[in-house]
Tab-separated table of C-alpha atoms in Angstrom:
chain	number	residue	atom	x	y	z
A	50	UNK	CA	27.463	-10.789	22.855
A	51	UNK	CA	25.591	-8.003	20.767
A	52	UNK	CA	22.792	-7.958	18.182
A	53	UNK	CA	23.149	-5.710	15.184
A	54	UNK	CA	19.635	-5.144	12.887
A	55	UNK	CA	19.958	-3.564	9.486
A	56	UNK	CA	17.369	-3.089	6.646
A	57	UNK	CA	14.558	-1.607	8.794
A	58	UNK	CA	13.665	1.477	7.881
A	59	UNK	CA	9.888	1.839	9.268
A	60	UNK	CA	10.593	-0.613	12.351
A	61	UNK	CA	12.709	0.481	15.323
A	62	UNK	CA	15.545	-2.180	16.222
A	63	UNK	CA	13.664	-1.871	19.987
A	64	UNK	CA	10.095	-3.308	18.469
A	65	UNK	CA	12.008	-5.842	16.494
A	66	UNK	CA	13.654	-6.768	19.784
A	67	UNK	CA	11.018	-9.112	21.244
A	68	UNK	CA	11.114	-11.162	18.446
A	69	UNK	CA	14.022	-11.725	18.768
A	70	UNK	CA	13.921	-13.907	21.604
A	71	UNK	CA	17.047	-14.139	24.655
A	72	UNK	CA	19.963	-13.943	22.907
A	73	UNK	CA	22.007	-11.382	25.046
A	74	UNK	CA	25.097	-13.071	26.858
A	75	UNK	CA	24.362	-16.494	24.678
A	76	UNK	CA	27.094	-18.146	22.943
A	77	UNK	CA	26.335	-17.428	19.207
A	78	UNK	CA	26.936	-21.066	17.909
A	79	UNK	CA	24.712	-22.611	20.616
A	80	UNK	CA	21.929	-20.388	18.658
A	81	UNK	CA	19.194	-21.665	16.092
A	82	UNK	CA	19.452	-19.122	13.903
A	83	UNK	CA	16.068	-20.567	11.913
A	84	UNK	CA	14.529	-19.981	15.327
A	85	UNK	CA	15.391	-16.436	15.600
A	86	UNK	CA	14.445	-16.361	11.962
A	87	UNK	CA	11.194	-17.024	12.391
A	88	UNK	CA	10.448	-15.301	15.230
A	89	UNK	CA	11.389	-12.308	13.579
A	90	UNK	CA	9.346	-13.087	10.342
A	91	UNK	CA	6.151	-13.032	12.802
A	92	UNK	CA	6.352	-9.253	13.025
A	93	UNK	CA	3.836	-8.060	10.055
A	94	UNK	CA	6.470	-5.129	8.524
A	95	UNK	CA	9.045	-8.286	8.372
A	96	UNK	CA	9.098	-9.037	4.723
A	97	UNK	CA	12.243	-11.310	4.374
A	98	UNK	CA	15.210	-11.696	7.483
A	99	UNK	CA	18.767	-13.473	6.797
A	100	UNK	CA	21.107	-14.083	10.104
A	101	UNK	CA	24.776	-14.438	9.771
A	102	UNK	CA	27.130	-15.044	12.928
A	103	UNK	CA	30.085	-12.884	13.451
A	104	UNK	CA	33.430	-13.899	15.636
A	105	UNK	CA	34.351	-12.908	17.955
A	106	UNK	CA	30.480	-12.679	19.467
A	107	UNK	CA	28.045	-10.550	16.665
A	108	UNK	CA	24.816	-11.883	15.876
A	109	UNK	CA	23.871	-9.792	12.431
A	110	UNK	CA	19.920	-9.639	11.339
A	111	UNK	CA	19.460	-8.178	8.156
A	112	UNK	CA	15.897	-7.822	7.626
A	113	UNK	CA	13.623	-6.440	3.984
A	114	UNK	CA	10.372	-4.826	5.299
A	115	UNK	CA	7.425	-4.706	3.200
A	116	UNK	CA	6.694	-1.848	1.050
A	117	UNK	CA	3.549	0.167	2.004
A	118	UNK	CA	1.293	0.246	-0.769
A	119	UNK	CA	-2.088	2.417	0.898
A	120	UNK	CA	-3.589	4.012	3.689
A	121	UNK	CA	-6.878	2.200	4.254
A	122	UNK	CA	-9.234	4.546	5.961
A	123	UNK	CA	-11.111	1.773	8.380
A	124	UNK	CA	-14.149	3.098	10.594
A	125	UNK	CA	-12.029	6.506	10.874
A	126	UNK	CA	-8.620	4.940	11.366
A	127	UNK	CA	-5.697	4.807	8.822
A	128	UNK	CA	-4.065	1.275	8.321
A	129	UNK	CA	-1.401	0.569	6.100
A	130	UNK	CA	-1.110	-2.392	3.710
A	131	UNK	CA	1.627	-3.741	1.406
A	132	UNK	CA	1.476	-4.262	-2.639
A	133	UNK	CA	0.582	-7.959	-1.473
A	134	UNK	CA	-3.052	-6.379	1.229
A	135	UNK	CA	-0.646	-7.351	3.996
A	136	UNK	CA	-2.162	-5.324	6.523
A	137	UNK	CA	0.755	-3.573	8.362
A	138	UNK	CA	-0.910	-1.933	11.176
A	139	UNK	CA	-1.416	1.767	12.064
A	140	UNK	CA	2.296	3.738	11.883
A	141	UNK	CA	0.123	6.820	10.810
A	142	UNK	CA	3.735	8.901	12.494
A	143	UNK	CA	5.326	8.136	9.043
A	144	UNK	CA	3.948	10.896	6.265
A	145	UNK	CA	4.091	8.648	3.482
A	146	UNK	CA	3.030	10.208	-0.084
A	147	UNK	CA	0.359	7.476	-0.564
A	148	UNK	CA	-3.850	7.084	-1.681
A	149	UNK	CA	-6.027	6.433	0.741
A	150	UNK	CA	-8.814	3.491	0.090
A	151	UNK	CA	-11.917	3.675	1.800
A	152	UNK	CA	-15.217	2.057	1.292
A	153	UNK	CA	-14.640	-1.079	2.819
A	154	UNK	CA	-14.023	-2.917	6.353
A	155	UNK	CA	-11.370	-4.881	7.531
A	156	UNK	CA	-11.534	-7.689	10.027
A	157	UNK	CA	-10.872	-7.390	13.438
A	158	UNK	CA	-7.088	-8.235	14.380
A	159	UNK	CA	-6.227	-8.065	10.723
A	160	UNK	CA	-2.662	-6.303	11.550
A	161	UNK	CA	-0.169	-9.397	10.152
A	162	UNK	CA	-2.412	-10.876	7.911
A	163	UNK	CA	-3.204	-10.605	4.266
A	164	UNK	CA	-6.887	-9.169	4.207
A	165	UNK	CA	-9.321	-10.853	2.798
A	166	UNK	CA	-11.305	-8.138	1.164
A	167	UNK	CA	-11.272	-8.328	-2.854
A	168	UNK	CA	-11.704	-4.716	-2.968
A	169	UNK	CA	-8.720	-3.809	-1.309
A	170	UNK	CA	-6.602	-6.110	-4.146
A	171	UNK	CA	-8.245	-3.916	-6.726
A	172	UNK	CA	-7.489	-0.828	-4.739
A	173	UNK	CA	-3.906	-1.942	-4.486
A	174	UNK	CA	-3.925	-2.598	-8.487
A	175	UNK	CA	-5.354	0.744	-9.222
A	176	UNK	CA	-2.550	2.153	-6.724
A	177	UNK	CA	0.459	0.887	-8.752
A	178	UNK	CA	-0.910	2.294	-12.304
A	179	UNK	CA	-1.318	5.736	-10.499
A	180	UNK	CA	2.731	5.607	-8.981
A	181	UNK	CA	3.823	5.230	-13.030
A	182	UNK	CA	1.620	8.603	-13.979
A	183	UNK	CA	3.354	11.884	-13.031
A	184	UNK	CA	-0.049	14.110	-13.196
A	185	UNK	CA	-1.866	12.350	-9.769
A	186	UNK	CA	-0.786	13.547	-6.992
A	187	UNK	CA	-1.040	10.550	-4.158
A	188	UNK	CA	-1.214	12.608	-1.419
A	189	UNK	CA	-4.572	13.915	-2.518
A	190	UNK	CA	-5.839	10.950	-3.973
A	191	UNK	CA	-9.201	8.863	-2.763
A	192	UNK	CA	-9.597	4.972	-4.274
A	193	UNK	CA	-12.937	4.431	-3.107
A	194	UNK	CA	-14.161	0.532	-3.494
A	195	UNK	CA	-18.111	1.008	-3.956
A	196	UNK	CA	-20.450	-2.501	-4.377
A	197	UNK	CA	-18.965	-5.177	-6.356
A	198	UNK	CA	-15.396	-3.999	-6.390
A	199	UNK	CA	-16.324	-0.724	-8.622
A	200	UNK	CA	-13.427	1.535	-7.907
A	201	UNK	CA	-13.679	5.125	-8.368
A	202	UNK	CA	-11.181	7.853	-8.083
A	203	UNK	CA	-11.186	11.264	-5.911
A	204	UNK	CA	-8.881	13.750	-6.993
A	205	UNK	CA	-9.456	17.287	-6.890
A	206	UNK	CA	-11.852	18.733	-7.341
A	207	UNK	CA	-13.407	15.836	-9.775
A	208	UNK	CA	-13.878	11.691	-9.750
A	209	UNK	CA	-13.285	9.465	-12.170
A	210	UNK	CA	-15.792	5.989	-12.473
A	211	UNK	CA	-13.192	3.147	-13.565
A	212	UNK	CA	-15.505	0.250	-12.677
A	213	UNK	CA	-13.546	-3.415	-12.548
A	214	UNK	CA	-10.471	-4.242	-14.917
A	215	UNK	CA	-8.707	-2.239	-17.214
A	216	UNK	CA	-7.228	0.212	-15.090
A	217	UNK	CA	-4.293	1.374	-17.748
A	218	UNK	CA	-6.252	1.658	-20.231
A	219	UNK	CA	-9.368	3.410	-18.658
A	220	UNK	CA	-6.402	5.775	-16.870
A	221	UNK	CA	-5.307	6.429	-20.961
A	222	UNK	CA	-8.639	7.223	-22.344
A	223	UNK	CA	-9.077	9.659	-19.274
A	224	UNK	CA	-6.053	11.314	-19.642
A	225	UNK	CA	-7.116	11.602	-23.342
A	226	UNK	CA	-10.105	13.016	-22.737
A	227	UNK	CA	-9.415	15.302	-19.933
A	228	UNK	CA	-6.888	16.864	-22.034
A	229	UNK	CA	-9.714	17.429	-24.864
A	230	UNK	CA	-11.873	19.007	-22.765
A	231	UNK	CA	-9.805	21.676	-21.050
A	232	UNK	CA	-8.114	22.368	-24.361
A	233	UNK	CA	-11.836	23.205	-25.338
A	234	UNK	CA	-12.572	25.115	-21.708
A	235	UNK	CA	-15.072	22.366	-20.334
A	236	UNK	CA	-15.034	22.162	-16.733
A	237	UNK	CA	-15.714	18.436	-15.351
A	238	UNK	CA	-16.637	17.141	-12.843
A	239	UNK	CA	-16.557	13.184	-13.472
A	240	UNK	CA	-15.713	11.211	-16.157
A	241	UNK	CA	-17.699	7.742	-16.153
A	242	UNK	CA	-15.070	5.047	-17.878
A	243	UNK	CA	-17.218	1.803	-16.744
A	244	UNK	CA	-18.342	1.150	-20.336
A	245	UNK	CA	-16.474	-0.091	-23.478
A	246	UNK	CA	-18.323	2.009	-26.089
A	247	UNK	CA	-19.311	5.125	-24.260
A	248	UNK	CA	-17.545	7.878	-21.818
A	249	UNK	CA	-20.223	9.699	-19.921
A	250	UNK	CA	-18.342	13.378	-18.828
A	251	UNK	CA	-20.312	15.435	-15.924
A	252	UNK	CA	-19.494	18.818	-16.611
A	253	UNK	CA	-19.919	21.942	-14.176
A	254	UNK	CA	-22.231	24.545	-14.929
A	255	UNK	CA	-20.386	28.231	-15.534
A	256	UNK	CA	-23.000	30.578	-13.955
């Protein structure tokens, strides 16, 4: 009797295993495969899982792990969370090319569980505009949730104020503007996009 995992990518088939449950030397019809099922659904990278029995003894788990969205920077530690704020737990050992949120607090034992924050959704939104535009770099990139949800961005060497809502657009007008001003030789160093019928641009002083 063998088990055979495929679709993980991020979780080894020896973490998976304990979910699992004793299966080794069982006979493969005698099995509740909506048992193992679930048991395997309980781990938090464990988006979707289908089992299928093969003769002459193959159990088959094919599994769809959740995609990791952000980095949230929590008291000094990196957690990862899904496009959904499914908090995935700490697998900092995988360099993935992704923003880092920071600003707010998870709760304790959050790993497995959708958090509850608000800010982190917003983060999360902000996050998938940025993946569609091909001047951010990720890897360098801060979404920092301040009171109320107001996100700003970190990039270098300048910050961007995007407020709540709108992110597309605001990330248009910026791109607009930015382009304006360096066509013009205007250094910045944040560009305030909170407000509907004003842009308020920090600029750096040439000495």
């Amino acid at each position: 009797r063998s088990v055979k995992i495929k679709g993980n990518r991020f979780v080894p088939a020896e973490e998976l295993a304990p979910y699992l449950g004793r299966i080794e030397g069982r006979n493969i019809f005698r099995i509740d495969i909506r048992d193992i099922a679930n048991g395997v659904k309980r781990h938090p990278w464990v988006k979707e899982v289908s089992i299928r029995r093969e003769l002459p003894g193959t159990l088959w788990v094919d599994i769809s792990e959740r995609t990791p969205a952000v980095y949230v920077n929590n008291n000094g530690s990196l957690y990862l969370a899904d496009e959904e704020g499914m908090i995935l737990g700490d697998k900092t050992e995988n360099a993935l090319i992704l923003p880092v949120v920071y600003g707010i607090d998870l709760p304790k034992g959050g790993t497995g569980n959708k958090s509850p924050v608000e800010g982190l959704s917003a983060a999360i939104e902000v996050q998938r505009e940025l993946s569609s535009l091909p001047w951010i770099d990720l890897s360098t990139t801060g979404i920092e949730v301040e009171e109320r949800g107001q996100i700003v961005l970190h990039l270098k060497g300048y910050r961007i104020r995007l407020g709540r809502g709108g992110y597309r657009e605001k990330l248009k007008r910026f791109n607009e503007i930015a382009k304006n001003l360096e066509e013009k030789g205007i250094p910045y160093k944040e560009i305030d996009l909170r407000f509907d019928n004003q842009v308020i641009v920090r600029t750096v002083k040439v000495i």
